[in-house]
PDB file of C-alpha atoms in Angstrom:
ATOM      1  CA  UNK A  20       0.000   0.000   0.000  1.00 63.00           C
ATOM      2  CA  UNK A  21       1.365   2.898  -0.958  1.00 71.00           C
ATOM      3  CA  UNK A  22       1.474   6.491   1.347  1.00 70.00           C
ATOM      4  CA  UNK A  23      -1.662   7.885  -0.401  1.00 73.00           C
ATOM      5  CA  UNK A  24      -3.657   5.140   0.329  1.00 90.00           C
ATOM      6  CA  UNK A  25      -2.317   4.990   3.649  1.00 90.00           C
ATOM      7  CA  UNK A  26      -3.143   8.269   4.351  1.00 93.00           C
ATOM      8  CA  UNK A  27      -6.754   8.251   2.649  1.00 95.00           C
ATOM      9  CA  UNK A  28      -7.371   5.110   5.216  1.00 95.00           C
ATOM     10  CA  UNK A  29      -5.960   7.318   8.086  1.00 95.00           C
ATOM     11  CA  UNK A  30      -8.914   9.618   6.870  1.00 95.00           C
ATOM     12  CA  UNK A  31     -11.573   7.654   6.173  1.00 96.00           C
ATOM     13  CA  UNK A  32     -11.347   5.603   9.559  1.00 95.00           C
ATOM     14  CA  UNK A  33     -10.263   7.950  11.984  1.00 96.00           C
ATOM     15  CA  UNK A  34     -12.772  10.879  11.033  1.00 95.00           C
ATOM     16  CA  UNK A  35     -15.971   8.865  12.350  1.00 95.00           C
ATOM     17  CA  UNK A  36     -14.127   7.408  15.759  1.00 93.00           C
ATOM     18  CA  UNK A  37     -13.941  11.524  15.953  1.00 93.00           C
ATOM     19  CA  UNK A  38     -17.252  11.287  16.864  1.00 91.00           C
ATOM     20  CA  UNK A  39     -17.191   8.484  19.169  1.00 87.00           C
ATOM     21  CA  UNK A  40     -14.813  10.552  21.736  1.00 85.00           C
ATOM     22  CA  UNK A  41     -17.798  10.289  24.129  1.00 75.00           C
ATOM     23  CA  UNK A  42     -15.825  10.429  27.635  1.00 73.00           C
ATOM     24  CA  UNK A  43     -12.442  11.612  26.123  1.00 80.00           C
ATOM     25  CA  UNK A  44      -9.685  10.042  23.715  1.00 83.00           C
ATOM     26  CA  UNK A  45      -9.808   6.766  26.063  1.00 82.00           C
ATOM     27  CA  UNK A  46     -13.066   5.684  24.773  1.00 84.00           C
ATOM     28  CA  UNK A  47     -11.463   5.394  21.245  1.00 90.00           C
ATOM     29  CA  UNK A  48      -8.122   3.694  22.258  1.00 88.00           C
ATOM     30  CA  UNK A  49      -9.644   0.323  21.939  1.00 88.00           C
ATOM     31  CA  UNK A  50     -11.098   1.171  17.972  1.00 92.00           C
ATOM     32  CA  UNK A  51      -7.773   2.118  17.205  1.00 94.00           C
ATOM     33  CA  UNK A  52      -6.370  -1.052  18.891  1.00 93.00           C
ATOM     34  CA  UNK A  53      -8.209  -3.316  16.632  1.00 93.00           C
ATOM     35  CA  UNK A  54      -7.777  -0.619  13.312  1.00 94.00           C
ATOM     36  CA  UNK A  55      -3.921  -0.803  13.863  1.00 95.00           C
ATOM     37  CA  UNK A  56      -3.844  -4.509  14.468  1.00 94.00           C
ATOM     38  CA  UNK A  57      -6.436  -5.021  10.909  1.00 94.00           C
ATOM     39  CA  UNK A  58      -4.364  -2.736   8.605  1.00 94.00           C
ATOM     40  CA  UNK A  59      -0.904  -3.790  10.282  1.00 94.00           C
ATOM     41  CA  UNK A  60       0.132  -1.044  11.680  1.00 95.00           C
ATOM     42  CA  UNK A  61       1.186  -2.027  14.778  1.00 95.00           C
ATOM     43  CA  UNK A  62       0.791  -5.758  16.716  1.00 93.00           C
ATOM     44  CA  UNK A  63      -0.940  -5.366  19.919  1.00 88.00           C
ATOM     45  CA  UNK A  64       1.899  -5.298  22.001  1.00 87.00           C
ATOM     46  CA  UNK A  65       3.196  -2.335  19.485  1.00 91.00           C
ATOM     47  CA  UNK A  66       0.095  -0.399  20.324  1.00 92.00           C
ATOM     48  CA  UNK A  67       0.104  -0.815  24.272  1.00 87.00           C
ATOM     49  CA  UNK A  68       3.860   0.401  23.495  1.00 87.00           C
ATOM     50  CA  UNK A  69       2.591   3.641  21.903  1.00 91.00           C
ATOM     51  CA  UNK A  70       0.068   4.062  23.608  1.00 88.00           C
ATOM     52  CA  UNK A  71       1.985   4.053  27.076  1.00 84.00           C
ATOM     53  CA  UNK A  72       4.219   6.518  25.159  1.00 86.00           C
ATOM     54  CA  UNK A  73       1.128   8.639  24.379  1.00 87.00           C
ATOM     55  CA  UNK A  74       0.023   8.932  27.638  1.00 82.00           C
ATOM     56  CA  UNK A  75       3.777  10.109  29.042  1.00 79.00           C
ATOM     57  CA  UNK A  76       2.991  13.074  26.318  1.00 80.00           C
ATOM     58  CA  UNK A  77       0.625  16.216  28.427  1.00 82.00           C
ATOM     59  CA  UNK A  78      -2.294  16.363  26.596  1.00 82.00           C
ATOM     60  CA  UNK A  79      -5.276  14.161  25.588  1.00 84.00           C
ATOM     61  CA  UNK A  80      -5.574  10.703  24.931  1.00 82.00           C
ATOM     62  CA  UNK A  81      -6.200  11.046  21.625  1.00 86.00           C
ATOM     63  CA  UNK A  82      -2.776  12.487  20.656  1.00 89.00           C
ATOM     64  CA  UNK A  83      -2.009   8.791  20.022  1.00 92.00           C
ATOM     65  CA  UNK A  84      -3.284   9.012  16.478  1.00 95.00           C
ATOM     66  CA  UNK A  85      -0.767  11.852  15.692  1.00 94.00           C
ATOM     67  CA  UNK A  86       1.619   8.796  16.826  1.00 94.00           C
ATOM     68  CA  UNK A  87       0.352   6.181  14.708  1.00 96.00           C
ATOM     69  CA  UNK A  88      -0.325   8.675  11.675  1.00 96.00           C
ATOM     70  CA  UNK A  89       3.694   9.269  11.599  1.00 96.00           C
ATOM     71  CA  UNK A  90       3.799   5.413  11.867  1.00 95.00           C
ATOM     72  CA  UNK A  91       1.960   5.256   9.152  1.00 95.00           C
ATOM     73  CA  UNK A  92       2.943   7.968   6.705  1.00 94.00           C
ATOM     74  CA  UNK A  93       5.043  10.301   7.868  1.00 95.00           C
ATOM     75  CA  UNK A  94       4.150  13.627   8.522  1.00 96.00           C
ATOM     76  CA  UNK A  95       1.558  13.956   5.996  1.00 96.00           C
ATOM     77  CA  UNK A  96      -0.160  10.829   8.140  1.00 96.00           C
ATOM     78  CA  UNK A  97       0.432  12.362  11.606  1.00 96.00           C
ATOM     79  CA  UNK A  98      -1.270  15.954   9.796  1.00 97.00           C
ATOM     80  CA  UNK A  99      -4.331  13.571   8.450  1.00 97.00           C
ATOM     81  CA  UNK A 100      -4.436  11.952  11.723  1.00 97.00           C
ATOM     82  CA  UNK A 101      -4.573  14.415  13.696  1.00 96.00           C
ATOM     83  CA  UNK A 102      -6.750  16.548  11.739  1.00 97.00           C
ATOM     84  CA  UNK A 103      -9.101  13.329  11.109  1.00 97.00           C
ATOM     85  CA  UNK A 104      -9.427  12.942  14.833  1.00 95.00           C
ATOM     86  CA  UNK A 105     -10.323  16.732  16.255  1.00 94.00           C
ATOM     87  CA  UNK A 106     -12.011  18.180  13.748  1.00 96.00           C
ATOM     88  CA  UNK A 107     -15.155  16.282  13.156  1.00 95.00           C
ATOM     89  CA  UNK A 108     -15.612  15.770  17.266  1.00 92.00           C
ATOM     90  CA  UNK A 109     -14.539  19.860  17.315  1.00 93.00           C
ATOM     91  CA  UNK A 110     -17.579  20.644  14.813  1.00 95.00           C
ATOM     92  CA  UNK A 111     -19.884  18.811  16.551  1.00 93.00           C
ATOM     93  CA  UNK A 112     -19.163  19.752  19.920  1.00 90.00           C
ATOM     94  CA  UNK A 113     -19.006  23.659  18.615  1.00 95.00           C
ATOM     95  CA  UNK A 114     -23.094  23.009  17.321  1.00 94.00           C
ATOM     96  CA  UNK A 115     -24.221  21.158  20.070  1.00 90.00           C
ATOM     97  CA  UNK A 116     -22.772  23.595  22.566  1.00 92.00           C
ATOM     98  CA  UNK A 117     -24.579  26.237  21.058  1.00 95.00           C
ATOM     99  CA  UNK A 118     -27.850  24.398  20.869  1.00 93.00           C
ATOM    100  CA  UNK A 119     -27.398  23.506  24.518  1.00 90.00           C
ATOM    101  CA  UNK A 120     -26.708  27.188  25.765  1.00 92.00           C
ATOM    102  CA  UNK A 121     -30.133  28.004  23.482  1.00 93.00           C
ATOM    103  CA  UNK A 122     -31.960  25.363  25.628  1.00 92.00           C
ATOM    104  CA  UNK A 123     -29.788  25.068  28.697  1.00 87.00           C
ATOM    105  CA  UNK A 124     -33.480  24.899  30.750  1.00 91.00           C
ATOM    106  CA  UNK A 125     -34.748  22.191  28.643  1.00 91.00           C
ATOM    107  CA  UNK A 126     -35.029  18.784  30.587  1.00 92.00           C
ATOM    108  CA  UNK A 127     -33.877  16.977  27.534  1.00 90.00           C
ATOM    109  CA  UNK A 128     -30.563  18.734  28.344  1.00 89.00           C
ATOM    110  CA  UNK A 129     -30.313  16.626  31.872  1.00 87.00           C
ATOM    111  CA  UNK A 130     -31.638  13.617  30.207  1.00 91.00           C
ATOM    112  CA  UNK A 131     -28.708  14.282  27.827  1.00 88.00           C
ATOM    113  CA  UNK A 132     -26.236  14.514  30.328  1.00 85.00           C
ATOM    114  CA  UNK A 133     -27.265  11.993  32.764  1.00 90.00           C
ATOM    115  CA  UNK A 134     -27.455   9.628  30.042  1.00 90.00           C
ATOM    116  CA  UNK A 135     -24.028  10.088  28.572  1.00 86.00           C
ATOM    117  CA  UNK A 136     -22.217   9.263  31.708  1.00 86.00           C
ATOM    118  CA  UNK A 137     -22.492   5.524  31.537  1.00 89.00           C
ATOM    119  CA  UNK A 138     -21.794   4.986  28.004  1.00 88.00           C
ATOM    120  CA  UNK A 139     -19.057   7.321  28.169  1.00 84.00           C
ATOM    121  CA  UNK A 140     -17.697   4.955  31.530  1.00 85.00           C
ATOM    122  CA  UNK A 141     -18.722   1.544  29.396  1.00 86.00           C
ATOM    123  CA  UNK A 142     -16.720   2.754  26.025  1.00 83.00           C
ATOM    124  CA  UNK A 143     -13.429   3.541  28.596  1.00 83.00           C
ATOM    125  CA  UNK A 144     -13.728   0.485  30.656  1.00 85.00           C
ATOM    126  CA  UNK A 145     -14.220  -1.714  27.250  1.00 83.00           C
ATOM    127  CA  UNK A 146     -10.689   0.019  25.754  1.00 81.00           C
ATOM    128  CA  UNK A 147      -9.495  -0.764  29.294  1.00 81.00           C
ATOM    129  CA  UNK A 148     -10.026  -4.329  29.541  1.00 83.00           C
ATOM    130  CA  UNK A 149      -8.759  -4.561  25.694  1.00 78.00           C
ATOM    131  CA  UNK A 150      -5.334  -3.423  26.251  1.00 76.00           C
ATOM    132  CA  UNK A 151      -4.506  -5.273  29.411  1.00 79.00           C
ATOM    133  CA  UNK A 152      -5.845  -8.929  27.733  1.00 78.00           C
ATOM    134  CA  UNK A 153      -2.655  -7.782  25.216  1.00 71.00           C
ATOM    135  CA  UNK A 154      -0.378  -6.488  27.696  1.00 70.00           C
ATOM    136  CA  UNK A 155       3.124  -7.361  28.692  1.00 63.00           C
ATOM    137  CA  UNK A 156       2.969  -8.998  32.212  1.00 65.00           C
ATOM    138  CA  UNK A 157      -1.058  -9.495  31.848  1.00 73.00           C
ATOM    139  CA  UNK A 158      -1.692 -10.768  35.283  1.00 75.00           C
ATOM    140  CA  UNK A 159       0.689  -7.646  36.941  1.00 75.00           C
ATOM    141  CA  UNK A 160      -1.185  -5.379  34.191  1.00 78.00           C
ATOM    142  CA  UNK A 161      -4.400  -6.344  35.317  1.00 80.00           C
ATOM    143  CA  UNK A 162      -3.534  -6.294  38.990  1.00 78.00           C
ATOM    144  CA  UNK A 163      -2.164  -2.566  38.518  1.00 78.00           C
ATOM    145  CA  UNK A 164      -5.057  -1.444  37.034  1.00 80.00           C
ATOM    146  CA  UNK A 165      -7.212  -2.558  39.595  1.00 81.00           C
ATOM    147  CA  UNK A 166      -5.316  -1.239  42.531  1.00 82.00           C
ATOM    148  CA  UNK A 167      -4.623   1.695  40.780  1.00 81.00           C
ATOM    149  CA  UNK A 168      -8.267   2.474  40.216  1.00 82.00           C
ATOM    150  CA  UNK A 169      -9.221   1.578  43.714  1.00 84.00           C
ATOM    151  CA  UNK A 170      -6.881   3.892  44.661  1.00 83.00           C
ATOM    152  CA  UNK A 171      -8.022   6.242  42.705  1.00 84.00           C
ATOM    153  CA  UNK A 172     -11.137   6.111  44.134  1.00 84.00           C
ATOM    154  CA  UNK A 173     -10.673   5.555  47.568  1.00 88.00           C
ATOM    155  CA  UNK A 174      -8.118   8.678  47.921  1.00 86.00           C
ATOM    156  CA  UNK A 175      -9.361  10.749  45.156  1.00 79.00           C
ATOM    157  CA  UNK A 176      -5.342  11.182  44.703  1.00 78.00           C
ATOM    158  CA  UNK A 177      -3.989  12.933  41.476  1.00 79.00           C
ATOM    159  CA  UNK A 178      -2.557  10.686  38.536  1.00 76.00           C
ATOM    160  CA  UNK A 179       0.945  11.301  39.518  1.00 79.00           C
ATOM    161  CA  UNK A 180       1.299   9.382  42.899  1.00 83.00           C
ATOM    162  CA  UNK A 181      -0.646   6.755  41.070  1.00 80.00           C
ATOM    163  CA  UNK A 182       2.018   6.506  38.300  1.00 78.00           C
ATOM    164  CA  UNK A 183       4.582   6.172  40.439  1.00 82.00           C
ATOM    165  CA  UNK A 184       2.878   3.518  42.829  1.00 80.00           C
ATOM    166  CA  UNK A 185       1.814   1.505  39.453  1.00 77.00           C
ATOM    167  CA  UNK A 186       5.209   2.125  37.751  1.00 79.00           C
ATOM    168  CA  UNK A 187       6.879   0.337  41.261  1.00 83.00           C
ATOM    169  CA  UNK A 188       4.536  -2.911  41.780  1.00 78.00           C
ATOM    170  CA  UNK A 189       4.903  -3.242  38.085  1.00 76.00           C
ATOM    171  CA  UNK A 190       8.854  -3.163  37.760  1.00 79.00           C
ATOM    172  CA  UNK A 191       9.061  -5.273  41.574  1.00 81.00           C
ATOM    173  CA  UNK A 192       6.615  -7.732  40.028  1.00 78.00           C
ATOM    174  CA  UNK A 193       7.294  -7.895  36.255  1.00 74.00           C
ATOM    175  CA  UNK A 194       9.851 -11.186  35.091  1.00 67.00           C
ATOM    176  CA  UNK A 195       9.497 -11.881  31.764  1.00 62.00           C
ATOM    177  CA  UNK A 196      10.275 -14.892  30.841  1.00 54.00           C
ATOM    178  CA  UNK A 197      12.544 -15.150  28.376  1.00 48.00           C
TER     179      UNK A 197
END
């Protein structure tokens, strides 16, 4: 495949997950898990990589696609990518932001709302359990995820204490075998 067709794909597939950023990038990660792995852009274990490397980047979770567009083609693919993956969800959220302050008193506006919030949770906990069944250390993986959202939880801590907890079972835990 050459880079125009690689770039046309980047395009055609990322500019409707755009629109499924209910939640935040995370609620995409697992779409773009299974697009990377179809087209061969990555093997799963590739993806967790970049994706880990993603999330050491400030910024939101989507940022990975500017990552896997530069994989993929270069600049021109991280531009598409990137591009692909804010400005449809930017559009819409633009229109339905102004139709919401129009009708802020409107009780379809709570309905709205209130109904979001689990889908939003179910998309990022289905991404979730997707990468850790194709992490490194899968049993660690999934036991750092699990304290580490407990913790969350429990302390309402910030992400950094919670990096640094997860980043220290992980390496005390972690033997590959090899």
């Amino acid at each position: 495949m050459d880079k125009d067709d690689s770039v046309f794909i980047l395009l055609i597939k990322l500019a409707p997950l755009s629109l499924m950023t209910i939640g935040g990038g995370l609620s995409i990660v697992g779409d773009l898990q299974r697009l990377s792995v179809e087209h061969g852009w990555f093997t799963a274990e590739g993806f967790n990589e970049i994706f880990a490397l993603s999330r050491v980047a400030p910024g939101p979770a989507t940022l990975i696609v500017t990552l896997i567009g530069w994989h993929v083609a270069g600049f021109m693919g991280a531009i598409t990518a990137s591009l692909a993956i804010f400005l449809p969800s930017s559009i819409l959220t633009y229109c339905v932001a102004r139709l919401w302050h129009a009708h802020r008193s409107a009780i379809w506006t709570r309905a709205v709302a209130v109904g979001l919030a689990p889908i939003a949770a179910g998309l990022i906990i289905s991404s979730t359990v997707l990468l850790l069944h194709d992490a490194v250390g899968q049993y660690i993986a999934w036991l750092v995820a699990t304290l580490t959202a407990a913790l969350s939880w429990r302390t309402r801590s910030g992400p950094l204490p919670l990096l640094a907890i997860g980043g220290i079972v992980f390496v005390a835990l972690y033997r590959p075998f090899a």
